[in-house]
Every structure is written in structure tokens, then in C-alpha cells.
CSV table of C-alpha atoms in Angstrom, one decimal:
chain,number,residue,atom,x,y,z
A,1,UNK,CA,-13.4,-14.9,6.2
A,2,UNK,CA,-15.9,-12.7,4.3
A,3,UNK,CA,-17.8,-11.5,7.4
A,4,UNK,CA,-14.5,-10.6,9.0
A,5,UNK,CA,-13.6,-8.5,5.9
A,6,UNK,CA,-17.0,-6.9,6.1
A,7,UNK,CA,-16.4,-6.1,9.8
A,8,UNK,CA,-13.2,-4.3,8.8
A,9,UNK,CA,-15.1,-2.4,6.2
A,10,UNK,CA,-17.8,-1.5,8.7
A,11,UNK,CA,-15.5,0.1,11.3
A,12,UNK,CA,-13.6,2.1,8.6
A,13,UNK,CA,-16.7,3.2,6.8
A,14,UNK,CA,-18.4,4.2,10.1
A,15,UNK,CA,-15.3,6.2,11.2
A,16,UNK,CA,-14.7,8.2,8.1
A,17,UNK,CA,-18.2,8.3,6.7
A,18,UNK,CA,-19.6,10.2,9.6
A,19,UNK,CA,-16.4,12.2,10.5
A,20,UNK,CA,-16.3,13.7,7.0
A,21,UNK,CA,-19.9,14.9,7.2
A,22,UNK,CA,-20.2,16.1,10.8
A,23,UNK,CA,-19.0,19.7,10.2
A,24,UNK,CA,-21.4,20.6,7.4
A,25,UNK,CA,-24.5,18.7,8.2
A,26,UNK,CA,-25.1,18.9,12.0
A,27,UNK,CA,-26.7,22.2,12.6
A,28,UNK,CA,-27.5,22.6,16.3
A,29,UNK,CA,-25.0,19.8,17.3
A,30,UNK,CA,-21.8,21.5,16.1
A,31,UNK,CA,-21.8,25.1,17.3
A,32,UNK,CA,-18.0,25.6,17.3
A,33,UNK,CA,-14.8,24.1,16.1
A,34,UNK,CA,-14.1,22.9,19.6
A,35,UNK,CA,-17.4,21.1,19.6
A,36,UNK,CA,-16.6,19.5,16.2
A,37,UNK,CA,-13.2,18.4,17.5
A,38,UNK,CA,-14.9,16.8,20.5
A,39,UNK,CA,-17.3,14.8,18.3
A,40,UNK,CA,-14.4,13.7,16.0
A,41,UNK,CA,-12.3,12.6,19.0
A,42,UNK,CA,-15.1,10.5,20.6
A,43,UNK,CA,-14.8,7.6,18.2
A,44,UNK,CA,-11.0,7.4,18.3
A,45,UNK,CA,-10.8,8.1,22.0
A,46,UNK,CA,-13.1,5.2,22.8
A,47,UNK,CA,-10.9,3.0,20.6
A,48,UNK,CA,-7.7,4.0,22.3
A,49,UNK,CA,-9.1,3.3,25.7
A,50,UNK,CA,-11.1,0.1,25.0
A,51,UNK,CA,-9.3,-1.9,22.3
A,52,UNK,CA,-6.8,-3.5,24.6
A,53,UNK,CA,-9.6,-4.3,27.1
A,54,UNK,CA,-11.8,-6.0,24.5
A,55,UNK,CA,-8.8,-7.8,23.0
A,56,UNK,CA,-8.0,-9.3,26.3
A,57,UNK,CA,-11.7,-10.3,26.8
A,58,UNK,CA,-11.6,-12.0,23.4
A,59,UNK,CA,-8.8,-14.2,24.6
A,60,UNK,CA,-10.8,-15.0,27.8
A,61,UNK,CA,-14.2,-15.9,26.4
A,62,UNK,CA,-13.5,-16.3,22.7
A,63,UNK,CA,-13.1,-13.8,19.8
A,64,UNK,CA,-16.4,-14.7,18.1
A,65,UNK,CA,-18.8,-13.6,21.0
A,66,UNK,CA,-16.9,-10.3,21.3
A,67,UNK,CA,-17.1,-9.8,17.5
A,68,UNK,CA,-20.8,-10.5,17.5
A,69,UNK,CA,-21.5,-8.4,20.6
A,70,UNK,CA,-19.5,-5.5,19.1
A,71,UNK,CA,-21.4,-5.6,15.8
A,72,UNK,CA,-24.8,-5.7,17.5
A,73,UNK,CA,-23.8,-2.8,19.8
A,74,UNK,CA,-22.6,-0.8,16.7
A,75,UNK,CA,-26.0,-1.4,15.1
A,76,UNK,CA,-27.8,-0.3,18.2
A,77,UNK,CA,-25.7,2.8,18.8
A,78,UNK,CA,-26.3,3.8,15.1
A,79,UNK,CA,-30.0,3.2,15.5
A,80,UNK,CA,-30.1,5.3,18.6
A,81,UNK,CA,-29.5,8.5,16.6
A,82,UNK,CA,-32.0,7.5,14.0
A,83,UNK,CA,-34.7,7.1,16.6
A,84,UNK,CA,-33.8,10.2,18.7
A,85,UNK,CA,-32.5,12.9,16.4
A,86,UNK,CA,-31.0,15.4,18.9
A,87,UNK,CA,-27.6,16.9,19.5
A,88,UNK,CA,-27.1,15.2,22.8
A,89,UNK,CA,-27.9,11.8,21.5
A,90,UNK,CA,-25.5,12.3,18.6
A,91,UNK,CA,-22.7,12.4,21.2
A,92,UNK,CA,-24.0,9.2,22.8
A,93,UNK,CA,-24.4,7.5,19.4
A,94,UNK,CA,-20.9,8.4,18.3
A,95,UNK,CA,-19.4,7.3,21.6
A,96,UNK,CA,-21.3,4.0,21.4
A,97,UNK,CA,-20.1,3.4,17.9
A,98,UNK,CA,-16.5,3.9,18.9
A,99,UNK,CA,-16.9,1.6,21.9
A,100,UNK,CA,-18.5,-1.1,19.8
A,101,UNK,CA,-15.8,-0.9,17.1
A,102,UNK,CA,-13.2,-1.3,19.9
A,103,UNK,CA,-14.8,-4.7,20.5
A,104,UNK,CA,-15.3,-6.1,17.0
A,105,UNK,CA,-12.1,-4.7,15.3
A,106,UNK,CA,-9.4,-6.5,17.4
A,107,UNK,CA,-11.7,-9.6,17.6
A,108,UNK,CA,-11.9,-9.7,13.8
A,109,UNK,CA,-8.1,-9.4,13.6
A,110,UNK,CA,-7.6,-12.2,16.1
A,111,UNK,CA,-10.0,-14.4,14.1
A,112,UNK,CA,-8.2,-13.7,10.9
A,113,UNK,CA,-5.1,-15.1,12.6
A,114,UNK,CA,-6.8,-18.1,14.3
A,115,UNK,CA,-8.7,-19.2,11.2
A,116,UNK,CA,-5.7,-19.2,8.9
A,117,UNK,CA,-2.5,-21.3,9.1
A,118,UNK,CA,0.7,-19.3,9.3
A,119,UNK,CA,1.4,-20.0,5.6
A,120,UNK,CA,-1.7,-18.1,4.6
A,121,UNK,CA,-1.9,-15.3,7.1
A,122,UNK,CA,-0.1,-12.8,4.9
A,123,UNK,CA,-2.8,-13.0,2.2
A,124,UNK,CA,-5.5,-13.1,4.8
A,125,UNK,CA,-4.4,-9.9,6.5
A,126,UNK,CA,-3.7,-8.3,3.1
A,127,UNK,CA,-7.3,-9.0,2.1
A,128,UNK,CA,-8.6,-7.7,5.5
A,129,UNK,CA,-6.6,-4.5,5.1
A,130,UNK,CA,-7.8,-4.1,1.5
A,131,UNK,CA,-11.5,-4.1,2.5
A,132,UNK,CA,-10.7,-1.8,5.4
A,133,UNK,CA,-9.0,0.6,3.1
A,134,UNK,CA,-12.0,0.5,0.8
A,135,UNK,CA,-14.1,1.5,3.8
A,136,UNK,CA,-11.8,4.4,4.5
A,137,UNK,CA,-11.9,5.5,0.8
A,138,UNK,CA,-15.7,5.2,0.2
A,139,UNK,CA,-16.8,6.4,3.6
A,140,UNK,CA,-16.5,10.2,2.9
A,141,UNK,CA,-17.9,9.8,-0.6
A,142,UNK,CA,-20.9,7.5,0.0
A,143,UNK,CA,-21.5,9.1,3.4
A,144,UNK,CA,-21.7,12.5,1.6
A,145,UNK,CA,-24.2,11.1,-0.9
A,146,UNK,CA,-26.4,9.6,1.9
A,147,UNK,CA,-26.3,12.8,3.9
A,148,UNK,CA,-27.2,14.8,0.8
A,149,UNK,CA,-30.1,12.5,0.1
A,150,UNK,CA,-31.6,12.1,3.6
A,151,UNK,CA,-29.5,13.9,6.2
A,152,UNK,CA,-27.2,12.5,8.9
A,153,UNK,CA,-30.0,10.2,10.1
A,154,UNK,CA,-30.0,8.3,6.8
A,155,UNK,CA,-26.3,7.7,7.2
A,156,UNK,CA,-26.7,6.4,10.7
A,157,UNK,CA,-29.6,4.2,9.5
A,158,UNK,CA,-27.4,2.6,6.8
A,159,UNK,CA,-24.7,2.0,9.4
A,160,UNK,CA,-27.3,0.4,11.7
A,161,UNK,CA,-28.4,-2.0,8.9
A,162,UNK,CA,-24.8,-2.7,7.9
A,163,UNK,CA,-23.8,-3.6,11.4
A,164,UNK,CA,-26.8,-5.8,11.9
A,165,UNK,CA,-26.3,-7.5,8.5
A,166,UNK,CA,-22.6,-8.3,9.2
A,167,UNK,CA,-23.6,-9.6,12.7
A,168,UNK,CA,-26.1,-12.0,11.1
A,169,UNK,CA,-23.6,-13.0,8.4
A,170,UNK,CA,-21.0,-13.7,11.1
A,171,UNK,CA,-23.4,-15.9,13.1
A,172,UNK,CA,-24.0,-18.0,10.0
A,173,UNK,CA,-20.5,-18.2,8.5
A,174,UNK,CA,-17.9,-17.6,11.2
A,175,UNK,CA,-17.1,-20.9,13.0
A,176,UNK,CA,-16.9,-21.1,16.8
A,177,UNK,CA,-13.3,-20.7,17.9
A,178,UNK,CA,-13.0,-21.7,21.5
A,179,UNK,CA,-10.6,-19.8,23.8
A,180,UNK,CA,-7.3,-21.6,24.4
A,181,UNK,CA,-6.0,-22.5,27.8
A,182,UNK,CA,-3.9,-19.7,29.2
A,183,UNK,CA,-1.2,-19.6,31.7
A,184,UNK,CA,-1.5,-17.0,34.5
A,185,UNK,CA,-0.1,-13.7,33.4
A,186,UNK,CA,1.1,-11.0,35.8
A,187,UNK,CA,1.4,-7.3,34.9
A,188,UNK,CA,5.2,-7.8,34.8
A,189,UNK,CA,4.7,-10.7,32.3
A,190,UNK,CA,2.5,-8.5,30.1
A,191,UNK,CA,5.0,-5.6,30.2
A,192,UNK,CA,7.9,-7.9,29.2
A,193,UNK,CA,5.9,-9.3,26.3
A,194,UNK,CA,4.8,-5.9,25.0
A,195,UNK,CA,8.5,-4.7,25.3
A,196,UNK,CA,9.7,-7.7,23.4
A,197,UNK,CA,11.1,-6.8,19.9
A,198,UNK,CA,8.8,-9.4,18.4
A,199,UNK,CA,5.8,-7.2,19.5
A,200,UNK,CA,7.4,-3.7,19.6
A,201,UNK,CA,9.0,-3.7,16.1
A,202,UNK,CA,5.9,-4.6,14.1
A,203,UNK,CA,3.7,-2.4,16.3
A,204,UNK,CA,6.0,0.6,16.0
A,205,UNK,CA,6.0,0.1,12.2
A,206,UNK,CA,2.2,-0.1,12.1
A,207,UNK,CA,2.0,3.1,14.1
A,208,UNK,CA,4.5,4.8,11.8
A,209,UNK,CA,2.6,3.7,8.7
A,210,UNK,CA,-0.7,5.0,10.2
A,211,UNK,CA,0.9,8.3,11.1
A,212,UNK,CA,2.2,8.7,7.5
A,213,UNK,CA,-1.2,7.8,6.1
A,214,UNK,CA,-3.0,10.3,8.3
A,215,UNK,CA,-0.6,13.0,7.4
A,216,UNK,CA,-1.0,12.2,3.7
A,217,UNK,CA,-4.8,12.3,3.9
A,218,UNK,CA,-4.9,15.5,6.0
A,219,UNK,CA,-2.0,17.6,4.7
A,220,UNK,CA,-1.4,16.7,1.1
A,221,UNK,CA,-4.6,18.7,0.1
A,222,UNK,CA,-3.1,21.6,2.0
A,223,UNK,CA,0.1,21.4,-0.1
A,224,UNK,CA,-1.9,21.1,-3.2
A,225,UNK,CA,-3.9,24.2,-2.5
A,226,UNK,CA,-0.7,26.1,-1.6
A,227,UNK,CA,0.6,25.1,-5.1
A,228,UNK,CA,-2.6,26.5,-6.7
A,229,UNK,CA,-4.3,23.2,-7.4
A,230,UNK,CA,-8.1,22.9,-7.3
A,231,UNK,CA,-10.2,20.6,-5.2
A,232,UNK,CA,-10.4,18.0,-7.9
A,233,UNK,CA,-6.7,17.6,-8.1
A,234,UNK,CA,-6.2,17.5,-4.3
A,235,UNK,CA,-9.0,15.0,-4.0
A,236,UNK,CA,-7.4,12.9,-6.7
A,237,UNK,CA,-4.2,12.8,-4.7
A,238,UNK,CA,-6.0,11.5,-1.6
A,239,UNK,CA,-7.7,8.9,-3.8
A,240,UNK,CA,-4.4,7.8,-5.2
A,241,UNK,CA,-3.0,7.3,-1.7
A,242,UNK,CA,-6.0,5.2,-0.6
A,243,UNK,CA,-6.0,3.2,-3.9
A,244,UNK,CA,-2.3,2.4,-3.7
A,245,UNK,CA,-2.6,1.3,0.0
A,246,UNK,CA,-5.6,-0.9,-0.9
A,247,UNK,CA,-4.0,-2.5,-4.0
A,248,UNK,CA,-0.6,-3.2,-2.4
A,249,UNK,CA,-1.9,-5.0,0.7
A,250,UNK,CA,-3.1,-8.3,-0.8
A,251,UNK,CA,0.0,-8.4,-3.0
A,252,UNK,CA,2.3,-7.9,-0.1
A,253,UNK,CA,0.5,-10.6,1.9
A,254,UNK,CA,0.7,-13.1,-1.0
A,255,UNK,CA,4.4,-12.4,-1.4
A,256,UNK,CA,4.9,-13.1,2.3
A,257,UNK,CA,3.0,-16.4,2.1
A,258,UNK,CA,5.0,-17.5,-1.0
A,259,UNK,CA,8.3,-16.5,0.8
A,260,UNK,CA,9.2,-14.0,-1.9
A,261,UNK,CA,9.4,-11.5,0.8
A,262,UNK,CA,10.1,-11.6,4.6
A,263,UNK,CA,8.2,-9.5,7.1
A,264,UNK,CA,11.3,-7.6,8.2
A,265,UNK,CA,12.5,-6.7,4.7
A,266,UNK,CA,9.0,-5.7,3.6
A,267,UNK,CA,8.4,-3.6,6.6
A,268,UNK,CA,11.7,-1.8,6.2
A,269,UNK,CA,11.0,-1.2,2.5
A,270,UNK,CA,7.5,0.1,3.4
A,271,UNK,CA,9.0,2.6,5.9
A,272,UNK,CA,11.5,3.8,3.3
A,273,UNK,CA,8.8,4.2,0.7
A,274,UNK,CA,6.6,6.2,3.0
A,275,UNK,CA,9.5,8.3,4.0
A,276,UNK,CA,10.3,8.9,0.3
A,277,UNK,CA,6.7,9.8,-0.2
A,278,UNK,CA,6.9,12.5,2.5
A,279,UNK,CA,10.1,13.7,0.8
A,280,UNK,CA,8.2,14.0,-2.5
A,281,UNK,CA,5.4,15.9,-0.7
A,282,UNK,CA,8.0,18.6,0.0
A,283,UNK,CA,8.3,19.3,-3.7
A,284,UNK,CA,6.0,22.0,-5.1
A,285,UNK,CA,3.3,21.3,-7.7
A,286,UNK,CA,1.0,18.5,-8.7
A,287,UNK,CA,3.8,16.0,-9.4
A,288,UNK,CA,5.2,16.2,-5.9
A,289,UNK,CA,1.7,15.7,-4.4
A,290,UNK,CA,0.7,12.8,-6.6
A,291,UNK,CA,4.0,10.9,-6.4
A,292,UNK,CA,4.1,11.6,-2.6
A,293,UNK,CA,0.6,10.2,-2.3
A,294,UNK,CA,1.4,7.1,-4.3
A,295,UNK,CA,4.6,6.3,-2.3
A,296,UNK,CA,3.0,6.9,1.1
A,297,UNK,CA,0.1,4.6,0.0
A,298,UNK,CA,2.4,1.9,-1.3
A,299,UNK,CA,4.5,2.1,1.9
A,300,UNK,CA,1.6,1.8,4.3
A,301,UNK,CA,0.1,-1.0,2.1
A,302,UNK,CA,3.4,-3.0,2.5
A,303,UNK,CA,3.6,-2.5,6.2
A,304,UNK,CA,0.1,-3.2,7.3
A,305,UNK,CA,-0.4,-6.9,6.4
A,306,UNK,CA,3.2,-7.8,7.1
A,307,UNK,CA,3.1,-6.1,10.5
A,308,UNK,CA,-0.1,-8.0,11.6
A,309,UNK,CA,1.2,-11.3,10.2
A,310,UNK,CA,4.5,-10.8,12.1
A,311,UNK,CA,2.5,-10.1,15.3
A,312,UNK,CA,0.4,-13.2,14.8
A,313,UNK,CA,3.4,-15.5,14.2
A,314,UNK,CA,5.2,-14.1,17.2
A,315,UNK,CA,2.2,-14.3,19.6
A,316,UNK,CA,0.9,-17.4,21.5
A,317,UNK,CA,-2.4,-18.3,20.1
A,318,UNK,CA,-4.1,-17.9,23.5
A,319,UNK,CA,-3.0,-14.2,23.6
A,320,UNK,CA,-3.9,-13.1,20.0
A,321,UNK,CA,-6.8,-10.9,21.1
A,322,UNK,CA,-4.7,-9.0,23.6
A,323,UNK,CA,-1.9,-8.6,21.1
A,324,UNK,CA,-4.2,-7.3,18.3
A,325,UNK,CA,-5.9,-4.9,20.7
A,326,UNK,CA,-2.5,-3.5,21.9
A,327,UNK,CA,-1.3,-3.3,18.2
A,328,UNK,CA,-4.5,-1.4,17.3
A,329,UNK,CA,-3.9,1.0,20.1
A,330,UNK,CA,-0.4,1.6,18.6
A,331,UNK,CA,-2.1,2.4,15.3
A,332,UNK,CA,-4.5,4.8,16.9
A,333,UNK,CA,-1.7,6.6,18.6
A,334,UNK,CA,0.1,6.9,15.3
A,335,UNK,CA,-3.1,8.1,13.7
A,336,UNK,CA,-3.3,11.0,16.2
A,337,UNK,CA,0.4,11.6,16.8
A,338,UNK,CA,1.5,11.9,13.1
A,339,UNK,CA,-0.8,14.9,12.2
A,340,UNK,CA,-0.1,16.5,15.6
A,341,UNK,CA,3.7,16.3,15.1
A,342,UNK,CA,3.5,17.7,11.6
A,343,UNK,CA,1.1,20.4,12.6
A,344,UNK,CA,3.3,21.4,15.5
A,345,UNK,CA,6.5,21.6,13.4
A,346,UNK,CA,4.6,23.4,10.6
A,347,UNK,CA,3.2,26.0,13.0
A,348,UNK,CA,6.8,26.8,14.1
A,349,UNK,CA,8.4,26.6,10.6
A,350,UNK,CA,6.6,25.4,7.5
A,351,UNK,CA,4.6,22.4,6.4
A,352,UNK,CA,7.7,21.3,4.3
A,353,UNK,CA,9.7,21.0,7.5
A,354,UNK,CA,6.9,19.0,9.1
A,355,UNK,CA,7.0,16.4,6.3
A,356,UNK,CA,10.8,16.3,6.7
A,357,UNK,CA,10.6,15.6,10.4
A,358,UNK,CA,8.1,12.7,10.1
A,359,UNK,CA,10.0,11.3,7.0
A,360,UNK,CA,13.2,11.3,9.0
A,361,UNK,CA,11.5,9.4,11.9
A,362,UNK,CA,10.2,6.8,9.5
A,363,UNK,CA,13.6,6.3,7.9
A,364,UNK,CA,15.3,6.0,11.3
A,365,UNK,CA,14.2,2.4,11.9
A,366,UNK,CA,15.6,0.9,8.6
A,367,UNK,CA,18.7,3.1,8.9
A,368,UNK,CA,19.4,1.9,12.5
A,369,UNK,CA,18.9,-1.7,11.4
A,370,UNK,CA,21.4,-1.4,8.6
A,371,UNK,CA,23.9,0.2,11.0
A,372,UNK,CA,23.5,-2.6,13.6
A,373,UNK,CA,24.0,-5.3,10.9
A,374,UNK,CA,27.2,-3.6,9.7
A,375,UNK,CA,28.5,-3.5,13.2
A,376,UNK,CA,27.7,-7.2,13.7
A,377,UNK,CA,29.3,-8.1,10.4
A,378,UNK,CA,32.4,-6.0,11.2
């Protein structure tokens, strides 16, 4: 399992480590905000388009070869910019990293499910999410230190070595998991499976959790600055959010495995916690920002391992790669859609109203579930 955790860390560290340092350390490559936005969108755009494709390929030829190929391609794309330090090749390297992560990220998730029995999947996905959260947290910090010490090429060099090292580790430690026989699937069959509540409910919750997380990371510092807080305080708020998400995930997974918590109950509780966190973010001052960050982090930490465990338990083993790829696509859409929604509402009204709208959307799922249960009971 450890190479799979390292793969999760690699994609998160690569995404945030470079993104956080593109604007200030790429003279000649970033000549406008539009150019910066394009560079930032390359990684996520590649993931949105390619994750379902590579997930399906993992079901067809096996998740391990796709994992290894993705890690090797990630190392090669990173090394490309180290060798050819030019603005044009930066675009190519970033696009290559995103495409490679689209291969090894859903493959790692599928292997987490295949290599663990159902009774241990909660803890496994919790640990996977923990190390991915560590990558998201340390990426901007360590990436900034590396760029300060040796420029952007040093950061790309470290990522190249990291990708290659994890690939070698996976070759040694990850067992061969052959693809399972699959029945023929039509486009209509796929549409029916993706529209099934067993897939749609966990994926929607994962997308909502990622939306809340992205909004917290992006907009809580804005709220802090509006309240007169300094950069240390606003940075601490983001760190609290990431730390809570990282700590809660393994605990939530273990609670699921030990049957102290069901996936549905935990996901609903996570949505309500994240919605409450957005509500706290509406309050002025440091307390509102910190409490909001803690609740959003705890809510997303609950949802993430439980959502993936629910998807794994409700998916035929021969379709795990396809399901994980589609679920990762849902998360990417939430990652982009949440900040876009809040920013749109804030531009028309205030940031407080943007928090309120997203919080209401998150609370809508648990609220509608309670209403349906009462109608059935009545």
C-alpha cells in the first residue's frame, strides 16, 4: 500500500507545489494574468478530460501497468522542463504532468480497492486521503523553499526524481493485479450505472466536499484580510483546514471498517459539518475564519474516505478503474465549480452571500434525505 500512498502524495504535491509558485517565479513564461490562468488550468484540464479514459484502460489491461506508466510519464514530463528551460516547454511539461497524473491517480485508487477486502477499505482510503492531503498541504510550502533555493527548475527536478522513485517502489512492492473478465458494456449500460444512486450519491458528495475545500483554501484568506488579519493568521487558517482534513480521514475510515459509522451517515454528517463551516466563515473576525476552516476540513475529511469506500463496495470489481476515474472527474468539477460559484455570487452581492449559497447547496442533500425518510415513515 505504501507506494500507492506515495502516488497520491505525488499528484497532490505536484499540483499545488508548482501552482503556488508559477505567478512569482516564471518571468518570461507568465506575462499576464490570462497566461497564468492558462498554465494553472492545464493540469486540472488534462485530469478532467483523461481520468475517465485512463480509469477504463486500467480495467482493460490492469491498474498496475497504468499506474507505472503514469508515474514514469510524470517523471519524464517533469524532467523535460529541467532539460529545456523555456516558456514554451513549461506549458508542455505542465500538460504532460496533468496527463500523467490522470493515469496514475485513478489507477492508485482502483488498486487501493482491489488490494483490500471490503472490511478494510475504509481505513485504506482514509490513509490514502491522508497522504494526499499532506501533499496538498506541503506542496506550496516545500515548493516555495525549493524555488527560492534553485528556481522552478529545481522544483521540477525534485518532482522528476519523486515520480521515478515511486515508480521503482511500485515495481518492487505493488503486486500484479490482473484485470478481471468483463461483460460487454454499451454506452446505455454505462449511462445507467453512472446514474445509479450507488454511484451518483457518493460522487456528488465527493464533488461537494472538494468544492467546499477549494472555497475554503481560496476564499478564507480573503475573509481574513477583510477582517484586518495578517498573512500569518490567514495562512494558519488554511493550515488548520488542511490539517483537520488530513487527521479526520484515517479516523473516519477506521470507524467505517469497525462499523461504528455507516457510509451514508458519515457522508451526511460531513456535508452538514462543511455547510456549518461555510456558515461560520460568514462571521467576521479570526474566530469565524478558524472555526470555519476547522469544520470545512473535518467535513471533507469525513466524506472523502467514506465516499470512495462506498463507490468501491457498490462497483463490480472489473469496473473499479472506470468508476474511480469518473468519481475523480466529479471531484475535479467540484474543485473548479465551487470557487466559480462563490466568486460569481460574491461579484453580484458579497462574499458572505457566496458562502451562504454554497453552504445551502451542501446542506440540501442531508435535508432532502431526512424529508424522504419522514415521508416514508409517515
